[in-house]
Amino acid sequence: MRPTALARSRFSIEPDQLEAGSFAAEAVAGLTKIPKRLPPKFFYDSTGSDLFERITALPEYYPTRCELSILRERADEIAALIPSGAALIEFGSGSSMKTRTLLDAARDLAAYVPVDISAEFLDAQAANLRQEYPSIAMLPVAADFGTAFYLPEAVADMPRAGFFPGSTIGNLEPPEAAVFLRQAGKILGTGAVFVVGVDLIKDEKVLNKAYNDSAGVTAAFNRNLLVRMNRELGADFDLASFEHHAFFNRELHRIEMHLASLKRQRVQVAGAHVTFRVGETIHTENSYKYTIESLQCLARSVGWTPLNVWTDSKKYFSVHVLKFTGEAVRRPQQ
Ligand code: SAH
Ligand code: AVI
């Protein structure tokens, strides 16, 4: 007999009618899972990117301030590790606000390649950067860094350094983070350095407040996924009937974000019908927190040798410098 849980969601279109990997296909696939899930990369349309920028300025959201304090203090040491004439590749660049500390310190950088899934926002940031740093080639790449993507031809023969701040690595499941780090090593090349910002496990109260801000900006960021599905996928989510839930899962050392249905309801998404029980959630994001050792162990397992690591004065956040000593295959990624 068919389990009743499976019978709760009914679909009017076949998933194979949707373009593989598209927002529509991933949304329908995620909402048909039990429990329901959506990948956090879909937070970032232009509105989502703006909302994230507002999050970084919130009093409760410590990661941005802590990481910036480390980068400002260590910019010269980091710059000294970047070869002359190098291309700096940033994964998930957002506003490139933190990158400016490196662009200022690494004066003989030849190119900056910000890679981001939020295409419009990326282009706007690149236009600003061109004005601010006329001697550095600004070469934005709109891509999902979790898939194979092409670097601009102009950086093909340049030495490379990588930057992955913001603890965006924490939004990947640990096995995905390992795959990502290995892939980044192949793109950056043997001997390349990679500067990675990673949020640390800490007092739960601090963590829970950072994702439940009093101004409700994180809740708006979370709900923006529904707004996006309504606009882009012809969905009919009633925004007021979904509530932002965020909490630290101690066992799995991650913040979980969910959107919880306040009522029993049926929603249409990309032609599919999805039903919700009262209290049923869409799991929208994990934000894993690491120890310095657990991150270094993960990095070592895929060919990265830890060179250095710094924390802020409260030991809330860490910035790691890794060197790729594994095998690099540069040509196929170019
Ligand atoms: N690096 C910035 C922004 C961090 S927010 C900082 O530290 O402040 C995460 C960024 O990664 C966003 O700009 C988002 O658009 C981007 N992003 C998230 N998932 C992505 C993916 N799969 N591929 C490319 N960019 C992604
Ligand atoms: C981008 N990323 C590391 C943020 C985080 O803290 O996990 C996204 C975010 N989600 C809610 N607030 C901020």
Short mmCIF file of C-alpha atoms and ligand atoms in Angstrom, two decimals:
data_model
loop_
_atom_site.label_atom_id
_atom_site.label_comp_id
_atom_site.label_asym_id
_atom_site.label_seq_id
_atom_site.Cartn_x
_atom_site.Cartn_y
_atom_site.Cartn_z
CA MET A 1 0.00 0.00 0.00
CA ARG A 2 1.19 3.56 -0.71
CA PRO A 3 2.38 5.37 2.44
CA THR A 4 -0.09 8.14 3.38
CA ALA A 5 2.75 10.67 3.68
CA LEU A 6 3.52 10.24 -0.01
CA ALA A 7 -0.10 10.75 -0.96
CA ARG A 8 -0.09 14.24 0.57
CA SER A 9 1.50 15.94 -2.44
CA ARG A 10 -0.17 15.72 -5.86
CA PHE A 11 1.32 16.98 -9.12
CA SER A 12 -0.34 17.90 -12.33
CA ILE A 13 2.83 17.93 -14.46
CA GLU A 14 5.61 15.42 -14.89
CA PRO A 15 8.96 16.54 -13.45
CA ASP A 16 10.68 15.56 -16.73
CA GLN A 17 8.78 18.37 -18.49
CA LEU A 18 10.88 20.89 -16.56
CA GLU A 19 14.37 21.88 -17.68
CA ALA A 20 16.87 19.96 -15.54
CA GLY A 21 18.63 22.17 -12.98
CA SER A 22 16.24 25.11 -13.53
CA PHE A 23 14.63 26.95 -10.62
CA ALA A 24 11.28 25.39 -11.62
CA ALA A 25 12.66 21.83 -11.72
CA GLU A 26 14.58 22.16 -8.44
CA ALA A 27 11.62 23.85 -6.70
CA VAL A 28 9.18 21.14 -7.78
CA ALA A 29 11.67 18.38 -6.89
CA GLY A 30 12.36 19.91 -3.47
CA LEU A 31 8.72 20.54 -2.62
CA THR A 32 7.81 16.94 -3.48
CA LYS A 33 10.39 15.58 -1.03
CA ILE A 34 9.51 14.57 2.48
CA PRO A 35 10.50 16.71 4.31
CA LYS A 36 10.15 19.58 1.82
CA ARG A 37 13.41 21.33 0.88
CA LEU A 38 14.62 24.18 -1.31
CA PRO A 39 18.31 24.87 -2.07
CA PRO A 40 19.53 28.12 -0.43
CA LYS A 41 21.15 29.33 -3.66
CA PHE A 42 17.63 30.35 -4.77
CA PHE A 43 17.47 33.06 -2.09
CA TYR A 44 19.63 35.22 -4.33
CA ASP A 45 17.71 37.17 -6.92
CA SER A 46 18.31 40.96 -6.80
CA THR A 47 15.90 41.39 -3.88
CA GLY A 48 17.52 38.48 -2.02
CA SER A 49 20.98 39.98 -2.54
CA ASP A 50 19.75 43.35 -1.23
CA LEU A 51 18.18 41.66 1.77
CA PHE A 52 21.41 39.78 2.48
CA GLU A 53 23.27 43.10 2.43
CA ARG A 54 20.81 44.43 5.04
CA ILE A 55 21.41 41.30 7.16
CA THR A 56 25.15 42.00 7.21
CA ALA A 57 24.47 45.38 8.90
CA LEU A 58 22.17 43.99 11.63
CA PRO A 59 23.38 44.26 15.23
CA GLU A 60 22.63 40.54 15.79
CA TYR A 61 24.47 39.32 12.66
CA TYR A 62 28.06 39.18 13.97
CA PRO A 63 29.74 37.18 11.09
CA THR A 64 30.30 40.12 8.72
CA ARG A 65 31.76 42.43 11.38
CA CYS A 66 33.98 39.70 12.82
CA GLU A 67 35.31 38.60 9.43
CA LEU A 68 35.95 42.18 8.32
CA SER A 69 37.94 42.87 11.49
CA ILE A 70 40.17 39.85 10.74
CA LEU A 71 40.60 40.77 7.07
CA ARG A 72 41.49 44.39 7.90
CA GLU A 73 44.09 43.26 10.40
CA ARG A 74 45.58 40.60 8.10
CA ALA A 75 45.20 42.17 4.66
CA ASP A 76 48.92 42.74 4.17
CA GLU A 77 49.81 39.17 5.20
CA ILE A 78 47.19 37.81 2.82
CA ALA A 79 48.29 40.12 0.00
CA ALA A 80 51.88 38.89 0.41
CA LEU A 81 50.68 35.34 -0.40
CA ILE A 82 49.07 36.38 -3.70
CA PRO A 83 51.52 36.17 -6.64
CA SER A 84 52.23 39.29 -8.66
CA GLY A 85 50.02 39.54 -11.75
CA ALA A 86 47.52 37.07 -10.32
CA ALA A 87 43.77 36.78 -10.87
CA LEU A 88 41.73 36.75 -7.65
CA ILE A 89 38.72 34.43 -8.05
CA GLU A 90 35.91 34.94 -5.53
CA PHE A 91 33.14 32.37 -5.11
CA GLY A 92 29.78 33.93 -4.10
CA SER A 93 31.05 37.51 -4.24
CA GLY A 94 27.85 39.40 -3.33
CA SER A 95 28.67 43.09 -2.87
CA SER A 96 32.47 42.35 -2.83
CA MET A 97 32.61 44.55 0.26
CA LYS A 98 35.20 42.39 2.05
CA THR A 99 37.19 41.94 -1.15
CA ARG A 100 38.00 45.64 -1.17
CA THR A 101 40.37 45.02 1.78
CA LEU A 102 42.33 42.61 -0.46
CA LEU A 103 42.08 44.72 -3.62
CA ASP A 104 43.53 47.66 -1.64
CA ALA A 105 46.36 45.60 -0.16
CA ALA A 106 47.30 43.46 -3.21
CA ARG A 107 48.27 46.33 -5.44
CA ASP A 108 49.72 44.34 -8.36
CA LEU A 109 46.69 42.12 -8.89
CA ALA A 110 45.94 41.79 -12.63
CA ALA A 111 42.31 40.67 -12.50
CA TYR A 112 39.39 40.10 -10.17
CA VAL A 113 36.82 37.45 -11.11
CA PRO A 114 33.71 37.67 -8.91
CA VAL A 115 31.57 34.55 -9.43
CA ASP A 116 27.95 34.80 -8.30
CA ILE A 117 24.56 33.30 -9.10
CA SER A 118 22.78 36.66 -8.63
CA ALA A 119 23.49 37.97 -12.15
CA GLU A 120 21.95 41.46 -12.07
CA PHE A 121 23.39 42.27 -8.67
CA LEU A 122 26.80 40.96 -9.81
CA ASP A 123 26.84 43.24 -12.86
CA ALA A 124 25.96 46.29 -10.77
CA GLN A 125 28.77 45.52 -8.31
CA ALA A 126 31.29 44.99 -11.13
CA ALA A 127 30.39 48.40 -12.61
CA ASN A 128 31.16 50.05 -9.25
CA LEU A 129 34.43 48.14 -8.90
CA ARG A 130 35.62 49.20 -12.39
CA GLN A 131 35.34 52.82 -11.33
CA GLU A 132 37.06 52.25 -8.00
CA TYR A 133 39.93 50.05 -9.31
CA PRO A 134 40.64 51.08 -12.93
CA SER A 135 43.98 49.18 -13.02
CA ILE A 136 42.46 45.77 -12.17
CA ALA A 137 40.51 43.91 -14.89
CA MET A 138 37.02 43.25 -13.49
CA LEU A 139 35.71 40.04 -15.06
CA PRO A 140 32.40 38.96 -13.45
CA VAL A 141 31.09 35.45 -14.07
CA ALA A 142 27.39 34.78 -13.46
CA ALA A 143 27.34 31.08 -12.57
CA ASP A 144 26.41 28.48 -9.98
CA PHE A 145 29.75 27.64 -8.38
CA GLY A 146 28.39 24.18 -7.61
CA THR A 147 28.45 23.31 -11.30
CA ALA A 148 31.22 23.33 -13.92
CA PHE A 149 31.68 26.89 -15.16
CA TYR A 150 34.12 28.71 -17.40
CA LEU A 151 36.63 31.29 -16.23
CA PRO A 152 37.22 34.22 -18.61
CA GLU A 153 39.80 33.51 -21.32
CA ALA A 154 41.79 36.57 -20.11
CA VAL A 155 42.86 34.78 -16.91
CA ALA A 156 43.84 31.50 -18.60
CA ASP A 157 47.59 32.07 -18.17
CA MET A 158 47.55 34.04 -14.93
CA PRO A 159 48.46 32.59 -11.54
CA ARG A 160 45.33 32.41 -9.39
CA ALA A 161 44.29 32.93 -5.81
CA GLY A 162 40.86 32.12 -4.36
CA PHE A 163 38.58 33.93 -1.92
CA PHE A 164 35.48 32.39 -0.32
CA PRO A 165 34.39 34.65 2.55
CA GLY A 166 31.13 35.00 4.47
CA SER A 167 31.00 31.36 5.63
CA THR A 168 29.11 30.57 2.44
CA ILE A 169 30.87 27.19 2.74
CA GLY A 170 28.55 26.61 5.71
CA ASN A 171 25.52 26.66 3.40
CA LEU A 172 26.83 23.49 1.73
CA GLU A 173 26.32 20.06 3.27
CA PRO A 174 29.76 18.89 4.49
CA PRO A 175 30.16 16.31 1.66
CA GLU A 176 29.19 19.04 -0.85
CA ALA A 177 31.72 21.37 0.79
CA ALA A 178 34.41 18.74 0.22
CA VAL A 179 33.43 18.37 -3.45
CA PHE A 180 33.40 22.17 -3.80
CA LEU A 181 36.87 22.54 -2.23
CA ARG A 182 38.31 19.87 -4.50
CA GLN A 183 36.78 21.53 -7.55
CA ALA A 184 38.06 24.95 -6.43
CA GLY A 185 41.55 23.43 -6.18
CA LYS A 186 41.31 22.25 -9.77
CA ILE A 187 40.20 25.69 -10.91
CA LEU A 188 42.84 27.59 -8.92
CA GLY A 189 45.73 25.21 -9.62
CA THR A 190 48.45 23.44 -7.63
CA GLY A 191 50.23 25.83 -5.25
CA ALA A 192 47.35 28.34 -5.23
CA VAL A 193 46.22 29.88 -1.97
CA PHE A 194 42.58 29.99 -0.95
CA VAL A 195 41.30 32.38 1.72
CA VAL A 196 38.14 30.91 3.26
CA GLY A 197 35.94 32.57 5.91
CA VAL A 198 34.24 30.11 8.25
CA ASP A 199 31.81 30.71 11.10
CA LEU A 200 32.66 28.91 14.36
CA ILE A 201 30.54 26.90 16.83
CA LYS A 202 29.67 29.15 19.75
CA ASP A 203 27.10 29.98 22.42
CA GLU A 204 23.69 28.96 21.08
CA LYS A 205 22.08 32.20 22.21
CA VAL A 206 24.42 34.22 19.99
CA LEU A 207 23.74 31.90 17.05
CA ASN A 208 19.96 31.88 17.48
CA LYS A 209 19.79 35.69 17.73
CA ALA A 210 21.86 36.12 14.55
CA TYR A 211 19.17 34.30 12.54
CA ASN A 212 16.15 35.73 14.40
CA ASP A 213 16.82 39.46 14.24
CA SER A 214 14.37 41.82 15.89
CA ALA A 215 13.85 43.89 12.71
CA GLY A 216 12.63 40.80 10.80
CA VAL A 217 15.11 41.15 7.93
CA THR A 218 16.17 37.48 8.07
CA ALA A 219 12.49 36.50 8.02
CA ALA A 220 11.98 38.66 4.90
CA PHE A 221 15.08 37.09 3.31
CA ASN A 222 13.64 33.62 4.00
CA ARG A 223 10.14 34.55 2.72
CA ASN A 224 11.65 36.07 -0.43
CA LEU A 225 11.89 32.49 -1.71
CA LEU A 226 8.09 32.37 -1.77
CA VAL A 227 7.90 35.81 -3.38
CA ARG A 228 10.33 34.58 -6.05
CA MET A 229 8.32 31.42 -6.72
CA ASN A 230 5.13 33.48 -7.00
CA ARG A 231 6.73 35.84 -9.51
CA GLU A 232 8.95 33.48 -11.53
CA LEU A 233 7.11 30.15 -11.32
CA GLY A 234 3.49 31.31 -11.28
CA ALA A 235 3.12 30.01 -7.73
CA ASP A 236 0.34 31.19 -5.42
CA PHE A 237 1.93 31.10 -1.97
CA ASP A 238 0.00 33.16 0.61
CA LEU A 239 2.99 34.86 2.27
CA ALA A 240 1.15 35.60 5.50
CA SER A 241 0.51 31.92 6.10
CA PHE A 242 4.22 30.96 6.29
CA GLU A 243 6.37 31.75 9.30
CA HIS A 244 10.15 32.09 9.54
CA HIS A 245 11.75 29.48 11.84
CA ALA A 246 15.47 29.45 12.58
CA PHE A 247 17.23 27.46 15.31
CA PHE A 248 20.59 25.92 16.14
CA ASN A 249 20.63 22.15 15.70
CA ARG A 250 23.20 21.22 18.34
CA GLU A 251 23.72 17.65 17.19
CA LEU A 252 24.48 18.65 13.59
CA HIS A 253 26.12 21.99 14.55
CA ARG A 254 24.08 23.96 12.07
CA ILE A 255 21.51 26.72 12.01
CA GLU A 256 18.42 25.46 10.21
CA MET A 257 16.04 27.86 8.50
CA HIS A 258 12.52 26.76 7.66
CA LEU A 259 9.27 28.29 6.41
CA ALA A 260 6.43 26.79 8.45
CA SER A 261 2.88 26.61 7.15
CA LEU A 262 0.44 28.15 9.65
CA LYS A 263 -2.50 26.28 8.14
CA ARG A 264 -3.48 23.27 6.09
CA GLN A 265 -3.25 24.45 2.49
CA ARG A 266 -2.65 23.59 -1.13
CA VAL A 267 -0.28 25.66 -3.26
CA GLN A 268 0.43 25.63 -6.98
CA VAL A 269 4.07 25.86 -8.10
CA ALA A 270 5.16 25.65 -11.76
CA GLY A 271 1.95 23.79 -12.57
CA ALA A 272 2.38 21.30 -9.71
CA HIS A 273 0.11 21.13 -6.66
CA VAL A 274 1.76 20.88 -3.26
CA THR A 275 -0.15 20.36 -0.03
CA PHE A 276 0.93 21.42 3.45
CA ARG A 277 -0.15 20.16 6.85
CA VAL A 278 -0.44 22.69 9.72
CA GLY A 279 3.11 23.26 10.95
CA GLU A 280 4.73 21.45 8.02
CA THR A 281 7.90 23.23 6.93
CA ILE A 282 10.01 23.89 3.87
CA HIS A 283 13.62 23.49 4.95
CA THR A 284 15.29 26.43 3.16
CA GLU A 285 18.84 26.64 4.52
CA ASN A 286 21.49 25.02 6.68
CA SER A 287 24.32 27.15 7.94
CA TYR A 288 26.96 24.76 9.31
CA LYS A 289 29.29 25.99 12.02
CA TYR A 290 32.77 24.47 12.25
CA THR A 291 35.68 24.25 14.64
CA ILE A 292 39.07 25.28 13.27
CA GLU A 293 40.12 21.63 13.36
CA SER A 294 37.00 20.26 11.65
CA LEU A 295 37.39 22.72 8.77
CA GLN A 296 41.10 21.96 8.40
CA CYS A 297 40.37 18.23 8.45
CA LEU A 298 37.77 18.65 5.68
CA ALA A 299 40.21 20.74 3.62
CA ARG A 300 43.09 18.27 4.06
CA SER A 301 40.87 15.41 2.90
CA VAL A 302 40.59 17.01 -0.56
CA GLY A 303 44.16 18.20 -1.14
CA TRP A 304 44.34 21.53 0.71
CA THR A 305 47.13 22.16 3.24
CA PRO A 306 46.28 24.66 5.98
CA LEU A 307 48.90 27.45 6.04
CA ASN A 308 47.40 29.82 8.57
CA VAL A 309 44.20 30.65 10.43
CA TRP A 310 43.08 33.73 12.35
CA THR A 311 40.06 34.48 14.52
CA ASP A 312 38.51 37.69 15.82
CA SER A 313 38.93 38.67 19.49
CA LYS A 314 35.74 36.81 20.54
CA LYS A 315 36.70 33.68 18.55
CA TYR A 316 33.33 33.85 16.76
CA PHE A 317 34.71 33.64 13.21
CA SER A 318 37.79 32.23 11.46
CA VAL A 319 39.68 33.10 8.29
CA HIS A 320 41.73 30.21 6.89
CA VAL A 321 44.57 30.34 4.40
CA LEU A 322 44.84 27.04 2.51
CA LYS A 323 47.30 25.97 -0.17
CA PHE A 324 46.33 23.47 -2.86
CA THR A 325 48.76 20.58 -2.82
CA GLY A 326 46.44 18.11 -4.51
CA GLU A 327 46.21 17.34 -8.16
CA ALA A 328 45.11 20.22 -10.41
CA VAL A 329 43.58 19.86 -13.86
CA ARG A 330 43.32 23.42 -15.15
CA ARG A 331 42.43 23.18 -18.81
CA PRO A 332 38.95 21.55 -18.60
CA GLN A 333 37.69 24.30 -16.26
CA GLN A 334 38.80 27.15 -18.53
N1 SAH B 1 30.90 36.98 -0.15
C1 SAH B 1 29.92 37.93 0.33
C2 SAH B 1 28.49 37.43 0.11
C3 SAH B 1 28.09 36.22 0.91
S1 SAH B 1 26.37 35.85 0.68
C4 SAH B 1 30.15 38.19 1.79
O1 SAH B 1 30.96 37.50 2.40
O2 SAH B 1 29.52 39.10 2.33
C5 SAH B 1 26.47 34.44 -0.36
C6 SAH B 1 26.73 34.87 -1.79
O3 SAH B 1 26.95 33.69 -2.55
C7 SAH B 1 25.56 35.60 -2.43
O4 SAH B 1 26.02 36.70 -3.13
C8 SAH B 1 24.94 34.57 -3.35
O5 SAH B 1 24.33 35.14 -4.49
C9 SAH B 1 26.12 33.70 -3.69
N2 SAH B 1 25.78 32.30 -3.95
C10 SAH B 1 25.08 31.46 -3.15
N3 SAH B 1 25.03 30.23 -3.71
C11 SAH B 1 25.71 30.31 -4.88
C12 SAH B 1 26.01 29.37 -5.90
N4 SAH B 1 25.59 28.11 -5.82
N5 SAH B 1 26.75 29.79 -6.95
C13 SAH B 1 27.18 31.08 -7.04
N6 SAH B 1 26.91 32.01 -6.11
C14 SAH B 1 26.19 31.63 -5.03
C1 AVI B 2 25.59 33.54 3.04
N1 AVI B 2 25.40 32.73 4.24
C2 AVI B 2 26.70 32.32 4.78
C3 AVI B 2 24.51 33.32 5.26
C4 AVI B 2 24.51 32.46 6.53
O1 AVI B 2 24.73 33.04 7.60
O2 AVI B 2 24.35 31.25 6.44
C5 AVI B 2 23.10 33.42 4.72
C6 AVI B 2 22.13 33.85 5.77
N2 AVI B 2 21.04 33.19 6.08
C7 AVI B 2 20.42 33.84 7.04
N3 AVI B 2 21.13 34.90 7.39
C8 AVI B 2 22.20 34.95 6.58
#
